[in-house]
Coordinates of N, CA, C and O and ligand atoms in Angstrom, one line a residue:
M24 N -45.1 -50.1 -19.6 CA -43.7 -50.3 -19.1 C -43.0 -51.1 -20.1 O -43.4 -52.2 -20.5
K25 N -41.9 -50.6 -20.6 CA -41.1 -51.3 -21.6 C -39.9 -52.1 -21.0 O -39.1 -51.5 -20.3
I26 N -40.0 -53.4 -21.1 CA -39.0 -54.2 -20.4 C -38.1 -54.9 -21.4 O -38.6 -55.5 -22.4
A27 N -36.8 -54.9 -21.2 CA -35.8 -55.5 -22.1 C -35.0 -56.5 -21.3 O -34.9 -56.4 -20.1
V28 N -34.5 -57.5 -22.1 CA -33.5 -58.4 -21.5 C -32.2 -58.3 -22.2 O -32.2 -58.2 -23.5
Y29 N -31.1 -58.2 -21.5 CA -29.8 -58.2 -22.0 C -29.1 -59.5 -21.6 O -28.7 -59.7 -20.5
P30 N -29.1 -60.5 -22.6 CA -28.6 -61.8 -22.2 C -27.1 -62.0 -22.5 O -26.6 -61.3 -23.4
G31 N -26.4 -62.9 -21.8 CA -25.0 -63.1 -22.1 C -24.4 -64.1 -21.2 O -25.1 -64.6 -20.2
S32 N -23.2 -64.4 -21.4 CA -22.5 -65.4 -20.5 C -21.8 -64.6 -19.4 O -21.7 -65.1 -18.3
F33 N -21.3 -63.4 -19.7 CA -20.7 -62.5 -18.7 C -19.7 -63.2 -17.8 O -19.7 -63.2 -16.6
D34 N -18.7 -63.9 -18.5 CA -17.7 -64.7 -17.8 C -16.3 -64.2 -18.1 O -15.6 -64.9 -18.8
P35 N -15.9 -63.0 -17.6 CA -16.7 -62.1 -16.7 C -17.2 -60.9 -17.4 O -17.0 -60.8 -18.6
I36 N -18.0 -60.1 -16.7 CA -18.5 -58.8 -17.3 C -17.3 -57.9 -17.7 O -16.3 -57.9 -17.0
T37 N -17.5 -57.2 -18.8 CA -16.4 -56.3 -19.2 C -17.0 -54.9 -19.3 O -18.2 -54.7 -19.2
N38 N -16.1 -53.9 -19.6 CA -16.5 -52.6 -19.8 C -17.5 -52.5 -21.0 O -18.3 -51.6 -21.0
G39 N -17.3 -53.3 -22.0 CA -18.2 -53.4 -23.1 C -19.6 -53.7 -22.7 O -20.6 -53.0 -23.1
H40 N -19.8 -54.7 -21.8 CA -21.1 -55.1 -21.3 C -21.7 -53.9 -20.5 O -22.9 -53.6 -20.7
I41 N -20.9 -53.3 -19.6 CA -21.4 -52.2 -18.8 C -21.9 -51.1 -19.6 O -22.9 -50.5 -19.3
D42 N -21.1 -50.7 -20.6 CA -21.6 -49.6 -21.5 C -23.0 -49.9 -22.1 O -23.8 -49.1 -22.1
I43 N -23.2 -51.2 -22.6 CA -24.5 -51.5 -23.2 C -25.6 -51.5 -22.1 O -26.7 -51.0 -22.3
I44 N -25.3 -52.0 -20.9 CA -26.3 -52.0 -19.8 C -26.7 -50.5 -19.5 O -27.9 -50.2 -19.4
E45 N -25.7 -49.7 -19.4 CA -26.0 -48.3 -19.0 C -26.9 -47.6 -20.1 O -27.8 -46.9 -19.8
R46 N -26.5 -47.9 -21.4 CA -27.3 -47.3 -22.5 C -28.7 -47.9 -22.6 O -29.6 -47.2 -22.8
A47 N -28.8 -49.2 -22.4 CA -30.1 -49.8 -22.5 C -31.0 -49.3 -21.3 O -32.2 -49.1 -21.5
A48 N -30.4 -49.1 -20.2 CA -31.2 -48.7 -19.0 C -31.7 -47.2 -19.2 O -32.7 -46.8 -18.6
E49 N -31.1 -46.5 -20.1 CA -31.6 -45.1 -20.5 C -32.8 -45.2 -21.4 O -33.7 -44.3 -21.3
V50 N -32.9 -46.3 -22.2 CA -33.9 -46.4 -23.2 C -35.2 -47.1 -22.6 O -36.3 -46.8 -23.0
F51 N -34.9 -48.1 -21.7 CA -36.0 -48.9 -21.2 C -36.4 -48.6 -19.8 O -35.5 -48.2 -19.0
D52 N -37.6 -49.0 -19.4 CA -38.0 -48.8 -18.0 C -37.3 -49.8 -17.1 O -36.9 -49.4 -16.0
K53 N -37.1 -51.0 -17.6 CA -36.5 -52.0 -16.8 C -35.6 -52.9 -17.7 O -36.1 -53.3 -18.8
V54 N -34.4 -53.2 -17.3 CA -33.6 -54.1 -18.1 C -33.1 -55.3 -17.2 O -32.6 -55.1 -16.1
Y55 N -33.5 -56.5 -17.6 CA -33.0 -57.7 -16.9 C -31.6 -58.1 -17.5 O -31.6 -58.5 -18.7
V56 N -30.6 -58.0 -16.8 CA -29.3 -58.5 -17.2 C -29.3 -60.0 -16.9 O -29.4 -60.4 -15.7
S57 N -29.3 -60.8 -17.9 CA -29.6 -62.2 -17.8 C -28.4 -63.1 -18.1 O -28.0 -63.2 -19.2
I58 N -28.0 -63.8 -17.1 CA -26.8 -64.7 -17.2 C -27.2 -66.1 -17.6 O -28.0 -66.7 -16.9
L59 N -26.7 -66.5 -18.8 CA -27.0 -67.9 -19.2 C -26.1 -68.9 -18.3 O -24.9 -68.8 -18.3
K60 N -26.8 -69.8 -17.6 CA -26.1 -70.8 -16.8 C -25.4 -71.8 -17.7 O -26.0 -72.1 -18.8
N61 N -24.2 -72.2 -17.3 CA -23.4 -73.2 -18.1 C -23.3 -72.8 -19.6 O -23.5 -73.7 -20.4
S62 N -23.1 -71.6 -19.8 CA -23.0 -71.1 -21.2 C -21.9 -71.8 -22.0 O -22.0 -72.1 -23.2
S63 N -20.7 -72.0 -21.4 CA -19.7 -72.7 -22.1 C -19.4 -73.9 -21.2 O -19.8 -74.0 -20.0
K64 N -18.7 -74.9 -21.7 CA -18.5 -76.1 -21.0 C -17.7 -75.9 -19.8 O -17.9 -76.6 -18.8
N65 N -16.8 -74.9 -19.8 CA -15.9 -74.7 -18.7 C -15.8 -73.3 -18.4 O -14.7 -72.6 -18.6
P66 N -16.9 -72.7 -17.8 CA -16.8 -71.2 -17.5 C -15.8 -71.0 -16.3 O -15.6 -71.9 -15.5
L67 N -15.2 -69.8 -16.4 CA -14.2 -69.5 -15.3 C -14.9 -69.2 -14.0 O -14.5 -69.8 -13.0
F68 N -16.0 -68.5 -14.0 CA -16.7 -68.1 -12.8 C -18.0 -68.9 -12.8 O -18.7 -69.1 -13.8
T69 N -18.5 -69.3 -11.6 CA -19.8 -69.9 -11.4 C -20.9 -68.8 -11.7 O -20.6 -67.6 -11.7
T70 N -22.1 -69.3 -11.9 CA -23.2 -68.3 -12.1 C -23.3 -67.3 -11.0 O -23.5 -66.1 -11.2
V71 N -23.2 -67.8 -9.8 CA -23.3 -67.0 -8.6 C -22.2 -65.9 -8.5 O -22.4 -64.7 -8.3
E72 N -21.0 -66.4 -8.9 CA -19.9 -65.4 -8.9 C -20.0 -64.4 -10.0 O -19.8 -63.2 -9.8
R73 N -20.5 -64.8 -11.1 CA -20.7 -63.8 -12.2 C -21.8 -62.8 -11.8 O -21.6 -61.6 -12.1
Q74 N -22.8 -63.3 -11.2 CA -23.9 -62.4 -10.7 C -23.3 -61.4 -9.7 O -23.6 -60.2 -9.8
E75 N -22.5 -61.8 -8.8 CA -21.9 -60.9 -7.8 C -21.0 -59.9 -8.4 O -21.0 -58.7 -8.1
L76 N -20.2 -60.3 -9.4 CA -19.3 -59.3 -10.1 C -20.2 -58.3 -10.8 O -19.8 -57.1 -10.8
I77 N -21.2 -58.7 -11.5 CA -22.1 -57.8 -12.2 C -22.7 -56.8 -11.2 O -22.7 -55.6 -11.5
E78 N -23.2 -57.3 -10.1 CA -23.8 -56.5 -9.1 C -22.9 -55.4 -8.6 O -23.2 -54.2 -8.5
R79 N -21.6 -55.8 -8.4 CA -20.6 -54.9 -7.9 C -20.3 -53.7 -8.8 O -20.1 -52.6 -8.3
V80 N -20.4 -53.9 -10.1 CA -20.1 -52.8 -11.0 C -21.3 -52.1 -11.7 O -21.1 -51.3 -12.6
T81 N -22.5 -52.5 -11.2 CA -23.7 -51.9 -11.8 C -24.6 -51.2 -10.8 O -25.7 -50.9 -11.0
R82 N -24.0 -51.1 -9.6 CA -24.8 -50.5 -8.5 C -25.4 -49.1 -8.8 O -26.4 -48.7 -8.2
H83 N -24.7 -48.4 -9.7 CA -25.1 -47.0 -10.0 C -26.3 -47.0 -11.0 O -26.8 -45.9 -11.3
I84 N -26.8 -48.2 -11.5 CA -27.9 -48.2 -12.4 C -29.1 -48.7 -11.7 O -29.2 -49.9 -11.4
P85 N -30.1 -47.8 -11.5 CA -31.2 -48.2 -10.7 C -32.2 -49.2 -11.3 O -32.7 -50.1 -10.6
N86 N -32.5 -49.1 -12.6 CA -33.6 -49.8 -13.2 C -33.2 -51.1 -13.8 O -33.7 -51.5 -14.9
I87 N -32.2 -51.8 -13.2 CA -31.8 -53.1 -13.8 C -32.0 -54.2 -12.7 O -32.0 -53.9 -11.5
E88 N -32.1 -55.4 -13.2 CA -32.2 -56.6 -12.3 C -31.3 -57.7 -12.9 O -31.4 -57.9 -14.1
I89 N -30.5 -58.3 -12.0 CA -29.6 -59.4 -12.6 C -30.2 -60.7 -12.2 O -30.5 -61.0 -11.1
V90 N -30.4 -61.5 -13.3 CA -31.0 -62.8 -13.1 C -30.2 -63.9 -13.9 O -29.4 -63.5 -14.7
S91 N -30.4 -65.1 -13.6 CA -29.8 -66.2 -14.4 C -30.9 -67.0 -15.0 O -32.0 -67.1 -14.5
F92 N -30.5 -67.7 -16.1 CA -31.5 -68.5 -16.8 C -30.9 -69.7 -17.4 O -29.7 -69.7 -17.7
E93 N -31.7 -70.8 -17.6 CA -31.3 -72.0 -18.3 C -32.3 -72.1 -19.5 O -33.5 -71.7 -19.4
G94 N -31.9 -72.8 -20.5 CA -32.9 -73.1 -21.6 C -33.0 -72.0 -22.6 O -32.0 -71.2 -22.8
L95 N -34.2 -71.8 -23.1 CA -34.3 -70.8 -24.2 C -34.5 -69.4 -23.7 O -35.3 -69.2 -22.7
L96 N -33.9 -68.5 -24.4 CA -34.1 -67.1 -24.1 C -35.5 -66.6 -24.2 O -36.0 -65.8 -23.4
V97 N -36.2 -67.1 -25.2 CA -37.6 -66.7 -25.4 C -38.5 -67.1 -24.3 O -39.5 -66.4 -24.0
D98 N -38.2 -68.2 -23.6 CA -39.0 -68.5 -22.4 C -38.8 -67.5 -21.3 O -39.7 -67.2 -20.6
L99 N -37.5 -67.1 -21.1 CA -37.2 -66.1 -20.1 C -38.0 -64.8 -20.5 O -38.5 -64.1 -19.6
M100 N -38.0 -64.4 -21.8 CA -38.7 -63.2 -22.2 C -40.2 -63.2 -21.8 O -40.7 -62.3 -21.3
R101 N -40.8 -64.4 -22.0 CA -42.2 -64.5 -21.6 C -42.4 -64.4 -20.1 O -43.3 -63.8 -19.7
E102 N -41.5 -65.1 -19.4 CA -41.6 -65.1 -18.0 C -41.5 -63.7 -17.4 O -42.2 -63.3 -16.5
K103 N -40.6 -62.9 -18.0 CA -40.3 -61.6 -17.5 C -41.2 -60.5 -18.1 O -41.1 -59.3 -17.9
K104 N -42.1 -60.9 -19.0 CA -42.9 -60.0 -19.8 C -42.1 -59.0 -20.5 O -42.5 -57.8 -20.6
A105 N -41.0 -59.4 -21.0 CA -40.1 -58.5 -21.8 C -40.3 -58.7 -23.3 O -40.6 -59.8 -23.7
T106 N -40.2 -57.6 -24.0 CA -40.5 -57.6 -25.4 C -39.3 -57.4 -26.3 O -39.4 -57.5 -27.5
V107 N -38.2 -56.9 -25.7 CA -37.0 -56.6 -26.5 C -35.8 -57.3 -25.9 O -35.5 -57.3 -24.7
I108 N -35.0 -57.9 -26.9 CA -33.7 -58.5 -26.5 C -32.7 -57.5 -26.9 O -32.7 -57.0 -28.1
I109 N -31.8 -57.1 -26.0 CA -30.7 -56.2 -26.3 C -29.5 -57.0 -26.6 O -29.1 -57.9 -25.8
K110 N -28.8 -56.6 -27.7 CA -27.5 -57.2 -28.0 C -26.5 -56.1 -28.3 O -26.9 -55.2 -29.0
G111 N -25.3 -56.3 -27.9 CA -24.2 -55.4 -28.3 C -23.6 -56.0 -29.5 O -23.3 -57.2 -29.6
L112 N -23.3 -55.1 -30.5 CA -22.7 -55.5 -31.7 C -21.3 -54.9 -31.8 O -21.2 -53.7 -31.8
R113 N -20.3 -55.8 -32.0 CA -18.9 -55.3 -32.1 C -18.5 -55.3 -33.5 O -19.3 -55.0 -34.4
A114 N -17.3 -55.8 -33.8 CA -16.8 -55.8 -35.2 C -17.7 -56.7 -36.0 O -18.5 -57.5 -35.5
I115 N -17.5 -56.7 -37.3 CA -18.4 -57.4 -38.2 C -18.5 -58.9 -37.9 O -19.4 -59.6 -38.3
S116 N -17.4 -59.4 -37.3 CA -17.4 -60.9 -37.0 C -18.6 -61.3 -36.1 O -19.0 -62.5 -36.2
D117 N -19.1 -60.4 -35.3 CA -20.3 -60.8 -34.5 C -21.6 -61.0 -35.4 O -22.5 -61.6 -34.9
F118 N -21.6 -60.4 -36.5 CA -22.9 -60.2 -37.2 C -23.6 -61.5 -37.6 O -24.7 -61.7 -37.3
E119 N -22.8 -62.4 -38.2 CA -23.4 -63.6 -38.7 C -24.1 -64.4 -37.6 O -25.3 -64.8 -37.8
Y120 N -23.4 -64.6 -36.5 CA -24.0 -65.4 -35.4 C -25.2 -64.6 -34.8 O -26.2 -65.3 -34.5
E121 N -25.0 -63.3 -34.6 CA -26.1 -62.6 -34.0 C -27.4 -62.6 -34.9 O -28.5 -62.6 -34.5
F122 N -27.1 -62.5 -36.2 CA -28.2 -62.5 -37.2 C -28.9 -63.9 -37.1 O -30.2 -63.9 -37.0
Q123 N -28.2 -64.9 -37.0 CA -28.8 -66.3 -36.9 C -29.6 -66.4 -35.6 O -30.7 -66.9 -35.6
M124 N -29.1 -65.9 -34.5 CA -29.8 -65.9 -33.2 C -31.1 -65.1 -33.3 O -32.1 -65.5 -32.8
A125 N -30.9 -63.9 -33.8 CA -32.1 -63.0 -33.9 C -33.2 -63.6 -34.7 O -34.4 -63.6 -34.3
L126 N -32.9 -64.2 -35.8 CA -33.9 -64.9 -36.7 C -34.5 -66.1 -36.0 O -35.7 -66.4 -36.1
T127 N -33.7 -66.8 -35.3 CA -34.2 -68.0 -34.6 C -35.1 -67.6 -33.5 O -36.2 -68.1 -33.3
N128 N -34.8 -66.5 -32.7 CA -35.6 -66.1 -31.7 C -36.9 -65.5 -32.3 O -38.0 -65.7 -31.7
R129 N -36.9 -64.9 -33.4 CA -38.1 -64.4 -34.1 C -39.0 -65.5 -34.5 O -40.2 -65.5 -34.3
Q130 N -38.4 -66.6 -35.0 CA -39.1 -67.8 -35.4 C -39.9 -68.4 -34.1 O -41.0 -68.7 -34.2
L131 N -39.1 -68.4 -33.0 CA -39.7 -69.0 -31.8 C -40.7 -68.1 -31.1 O -41.7 -68.5 -30.5
A132 N -40.5 -66.8 -31.2 CA -41.4 -65.8 -30.5 C -41.5 -64.5 -31.4 O -40.7 -63.6 -31.2
P133 N -42.4 -64.5 -32.3 CA -42.6 -63.4 -33.3 C -42.8 -62.1 -32.6 O -42.6 -61.0 -33.1
E134 N -43.4 -62.1 -31.4 CA -43.7 -60.9 -30.6 C -42.5 -60.2 -30.0 O -42.5 -59.1 -29.5
V135 N -41.3 -60.9 -30.1 CA -40.1 -60.4 -29.4 C -39.2 -59.7 -30.5 O -39.0 -60.3 -31.6
E136 N -38.7 -58.5 -30.2 CA -37.8 -57.8 -31.1 C -36.4 -57.9 -30.6 O -36.2 -57.8 -29.4
T137 N -35.4 -58.0 -31.5 CA -34.0 -57.9 -31.1 C -33.5 -56.6 -31.5 O -33.7 -56.2 -32.6
L138 N -32.9 -55.9 -30.6 CA -32.4 -54.6 -30.8 C -30.8 -54.6 -30.6 O -30.3 -55.0 -29.6
F139 N -30.1 -54.2 -31.7 CA -28.7 -54.1 -31.6 C -28.2 -52.8 -31.2 O -28.6 -51.8 -31.9
M140 N -27.3 -52.7 -30.3 CA -26.6 -51.4 -29.9 C -25.1 -51.5 -30.3 O -24.5 -52.5 -29.9
M141 N -24.6 -50.6 -31.1 CA -23.2 -50.6 -31.5 C -22.4 -50.3 -30.3 O -22.6 -49.4 -29.5
T142 N -21.3 -51.1 -30.1 CA -20.4 -50.8 -29.0 C -19.6 -49.6 -29.3 O -19.6 -49.1 -30.4
R143 N -19.1 -49.0 -28.2 CA -18.2 -47.8 -28.4 C -16.9 -48.3 -29.1 O -16.5 -49.5 -28.9
A144 N -16.3 -47.4 -29.8 CA -15.1 -47.7 -30.6 C -14.0 -48.4 -29.7 O -13.4 -49.4 -30.1
Q145 N -13.9 -47.9 -28.5 CA -12.8 -48.5 -27.7 C -13.1 -49.9 -27.2 O -12.2 -50.6 -26.7
N146 N -14.3 -50.3 -27.3 CA -14.7 -51.7 -26.9 C -14.9 -52.6 -28.1 O -15.3 -53.8 -27.9
Q147 N -14.5 -52.2 -29.2 CA -14.8 -52.9 -30.5 C -14.2 -54.3 -30.5 O -14.8 -55.2 -31.0
Y148 N -13.1 -54.5 -29.9 CA -12.4 -55.8 -29.9 C -12.3 -56.4 -28.5 O -11.5 -57.3 -28.3
L149 N -13.1 -55.9 -27.6 CA -13.0 -56.4 -26.2 C -14.0 -57.5 -26.1 O -15.1 -57.5 -26.6
S150 N -13.5 -58.6 -25.4 CA -14.4 -59.7 -25.1 C -14.0 -60.3 -23.8 O -12.9 -60.1 -23.3
S151 N -14.9 -61.1 -23.2 CA -14.6 -61.9 -22.0 C -13.4 -62.8 -22.2 O -12.5 -63.0 -21.3
S152 N -13.3 -63.4 -23.4 CA -12.2 -64.3 -23.7 C -10.9 -63.6 -23.7 O -9.9 -64.1 -23.2
I153 N -10.9 -62.4 -24.3 CA -9.6 -61.6 -24.4 C -9.2 -61.2 -23.0 O -8.0 -61.3 -22.6
V154 N -10.2 -60.9 -22.2 CA -9.9 -60.5 -20.8 C -9.2 -61.7 -20.0 O -8.2 -61.5 -19.3
K155 N -9.8 -62.9 -20.2 CA -9.2 -64.0 -19.5 C -7.8 -64.3 -20.1 O -6.9 -64.7 -19.3
E156 N -7.6 -64.2 -21.3 CA -6.3 -64.4 -21.9 C -5.2 -63.5 -21.4 O -4.1 -63.9 -21.0
I157 N -5.6 -62.2 -21.3 CA -4.7 -61.2 -20.8 C -4.4 -61.5 -19.3 O -3.2 -61.4 -18.8
A158 N -5.4 -61.8 -18.5 CA -5.3 -62.0 -17.1 C -4.3 -63.2 -16.8 O -3.6 -63.2 -15.9
K159 N -4.4 -64.2 -17.7 CA -3.6 -65.4 -17.6 C -2.1 -65.0 -17.6 O -1.3 -65.7 -16.9
F160 N -1.7 -64.0 -18.3 CA -0.3 -63.6 -18.4 C 0.0 -62.4 -17.5 O 0.9 -61.7 -17.7
N161 N -1.0 -62.1 -16.6 CA -0.8 -61.1 -15.6 C -0.6 -59.7 -16.1 O 0.1 -58.8 -15.5
A162 N -1.1 -59.4 -17.4 CA -0.9 -58.1 -18.0 C -2.1 -57.2 -17.5 O -3.0 -57.7 -16.9
S163 N -2.0 -56.0 -17.8 CA -3.0 -55.0 -17.3 C -4.3 -55.1 -17.9 O -4.5 -55.2 -19.1
L164 N -5.4 -55.1 -17.1 CA -6.8 -55.1 -17.5 C -7.4 -53.8 -17.5 O -8.6 -53.6 -17.8
D165 N -6.6 -52.7 -17.3 CA -7.1 -51.4 -17.3 C -7.8 -51.0 -18.6 O -7.3 -51.4 -19.7
G166 N -9.0 -50.4 -18.5 CA -9.7 -50.1 -19.7 C -10.6 -51.2 -20.2 O -11.4 -51.0 -21.1
M167 N -10.4 -52.4 -19.7 CA -11.2 -53.6 -20.1 C -12.2 -54.0 -19.1 O -13.4 -54.3 -19.5
V168 N -11.9 -54.0 -17.9 CA -12.8 -54.3 -16.8 C -12.6 -53.3 -15.7 O -11.5 -52.8 -15.5
P169 N -13.6 -53.0 -14.9 CA -13.5 -52.0 -13.8 C -12.5 -52.4 -12.8 O -12.3 -53.7 -12.5
P170 N -11.7 -51.5 -12.2 CA -10.7 -51.8 -11.2 C -11.2 -52.7 -10.1 O -10.5 -53.6 -9.6
E171 N -12.5 -52.5 -9.6 CA -13.0 -53.3 -8.5 C -13.2 -54.8 -8.7 O -13.4 -55.5 -7.7
I172 N -13.1 -55.2 -10.0 CA -13.2 -56.7 -10.1 C -11.9 -57.3 -10.7 O -11.9 -58.5 -11.0
Q173 N -10.9 -56.5 -11.0 CA -9.7 -57.0 -11.7 C -9.0 -58.1 -10.8 O -8.6 -59.1 -11.3
E174 N -9.0 -57.8 -9.5 CA -8.3 -58.8 -8.6 C -9.0 -60.1 -8.6 O -8.3 -61.2 -8.6
D175 N -10.3 -60.1 -8.7 CA -11.1 -61.4 -8.7 C -10.7 -62.2 -9.9 O -10.6 -63.4 -9.8
I176 N -10.5 -61.5 -11.0 CA -10.2 -62.2 -12.3 C -8.7 -62.8 -12.2 O -8.6 -64.0 -12.5
Y177 N -7.8 -62.0 -11.8 CA -6.4 -62.6 -11.6 C -6.4 -63.8 -10.7 O -5.7 -64.8 -11.0
R178 N -7.1 -63.6 -9.6 CA -7.1 -64.7 -8.6 C -7.7 -66.0 -9.1 O -7.1 -67.0 -9.0
K179 N -8.8 -65.8 -9.8 CA -9.5 -67.0 -10.3 C -8.7 -67.7 -11.4 O -8.6 -68.9 -11.4
I180 N -8.1 -66.9 -12.3 CA -7.3 -67.5 -13.3 C -6.1 -68.2 -12.7 O -5.7 -69.3 -13.2
G181 N -5.5 -67.6 -11.7 CA -4.4 -68.2 -11.0 C -4.7 -69.5 -10.4 O -3.8 -70.4 -10.3
Q182 N -6.0 -69.7 -10.0 CA -6.4 -71.0 -9.3 C -6.6 -72.1 -10.4 O -6.7 -73.3 -10.0
R183 N -6.7 -71.7 -11.6 CA -7.0 -72.7 -12.6 C -5.9 -73.7 -12.9 O -4.7 -73.4 -12.9
Ligands
LIG5 O1 -22.4 -63.7 -24.1 P1 -22.7 -64.8 -25.1 O2 -22.1 -66.1 -24.8 O3 -22.5 -64.4 -26.5 O4 -24.3 -65.0 -25.0 C1 -25.0 -65.9 -25.8 C2 -26.5 -66.0 -25.4 C3 -26.7 -66.3 -23.9 C4 -27.2 -64.7 -25.7 C5 -27.1 -67.1 -26.2 O5 -26.3 -68.3 -26.1 C6 -28.5 -67.5 -25.8 O6 -29.5 -66.8 -26.0 N1 -28.7 -68.7 -25.3 C7 -30.0 -69.3 -24.8 C8 -30.4 -70.4 -25.7 C9 -31.4 -70.0 -26.8 O7 -32.3 -69.3 -26.5 N2 -31.1 -70.4 -28.0 C10 -31.9 -70.1 -29.2 C11 -31.4 -68.8 -29.9 S1 -30.1 -69.2 -31.0

């Protein structure tokens, strides 16, 4: 059984994340979508809220499980008996940081492989930060996040 972990902050999940989850679920027997707790100092959504949003938009994918983790990703990999880290790669600006993380994870756990999936062209410049910025000004999130979670984002930004 080939098990992968797709880690991230998911604050909030975007169409870019969903695309990678769908494609990874086609390749692997099981994919753990893994939310890093306290990933930034001031996340918009709590870990539980982020998990609920992910659940709502990934119900159609049977072989995934949504979990949260603290500490090192390689420790989660060992706990879940996962051998592959899935990362989505967008514009070239992602490369340097992702390269650094992949090499660090290899140093810490040589048995773990990092696999990069190229995002679709339409998601090339999409990020959770951009989504939050747009929501702050009440502009349309169509094409960026699924309709069923857009209201949650506007509401939460409005409370800030
Ligand atoms: O969605 P993000 O914020 O780009 O995800 C970053 C994430 C969660 C993949 C990364 O911060 C991470 O793996 N953090 C866990 C800490 C860790 O293992 N660090 C060592 C590798 S640099």
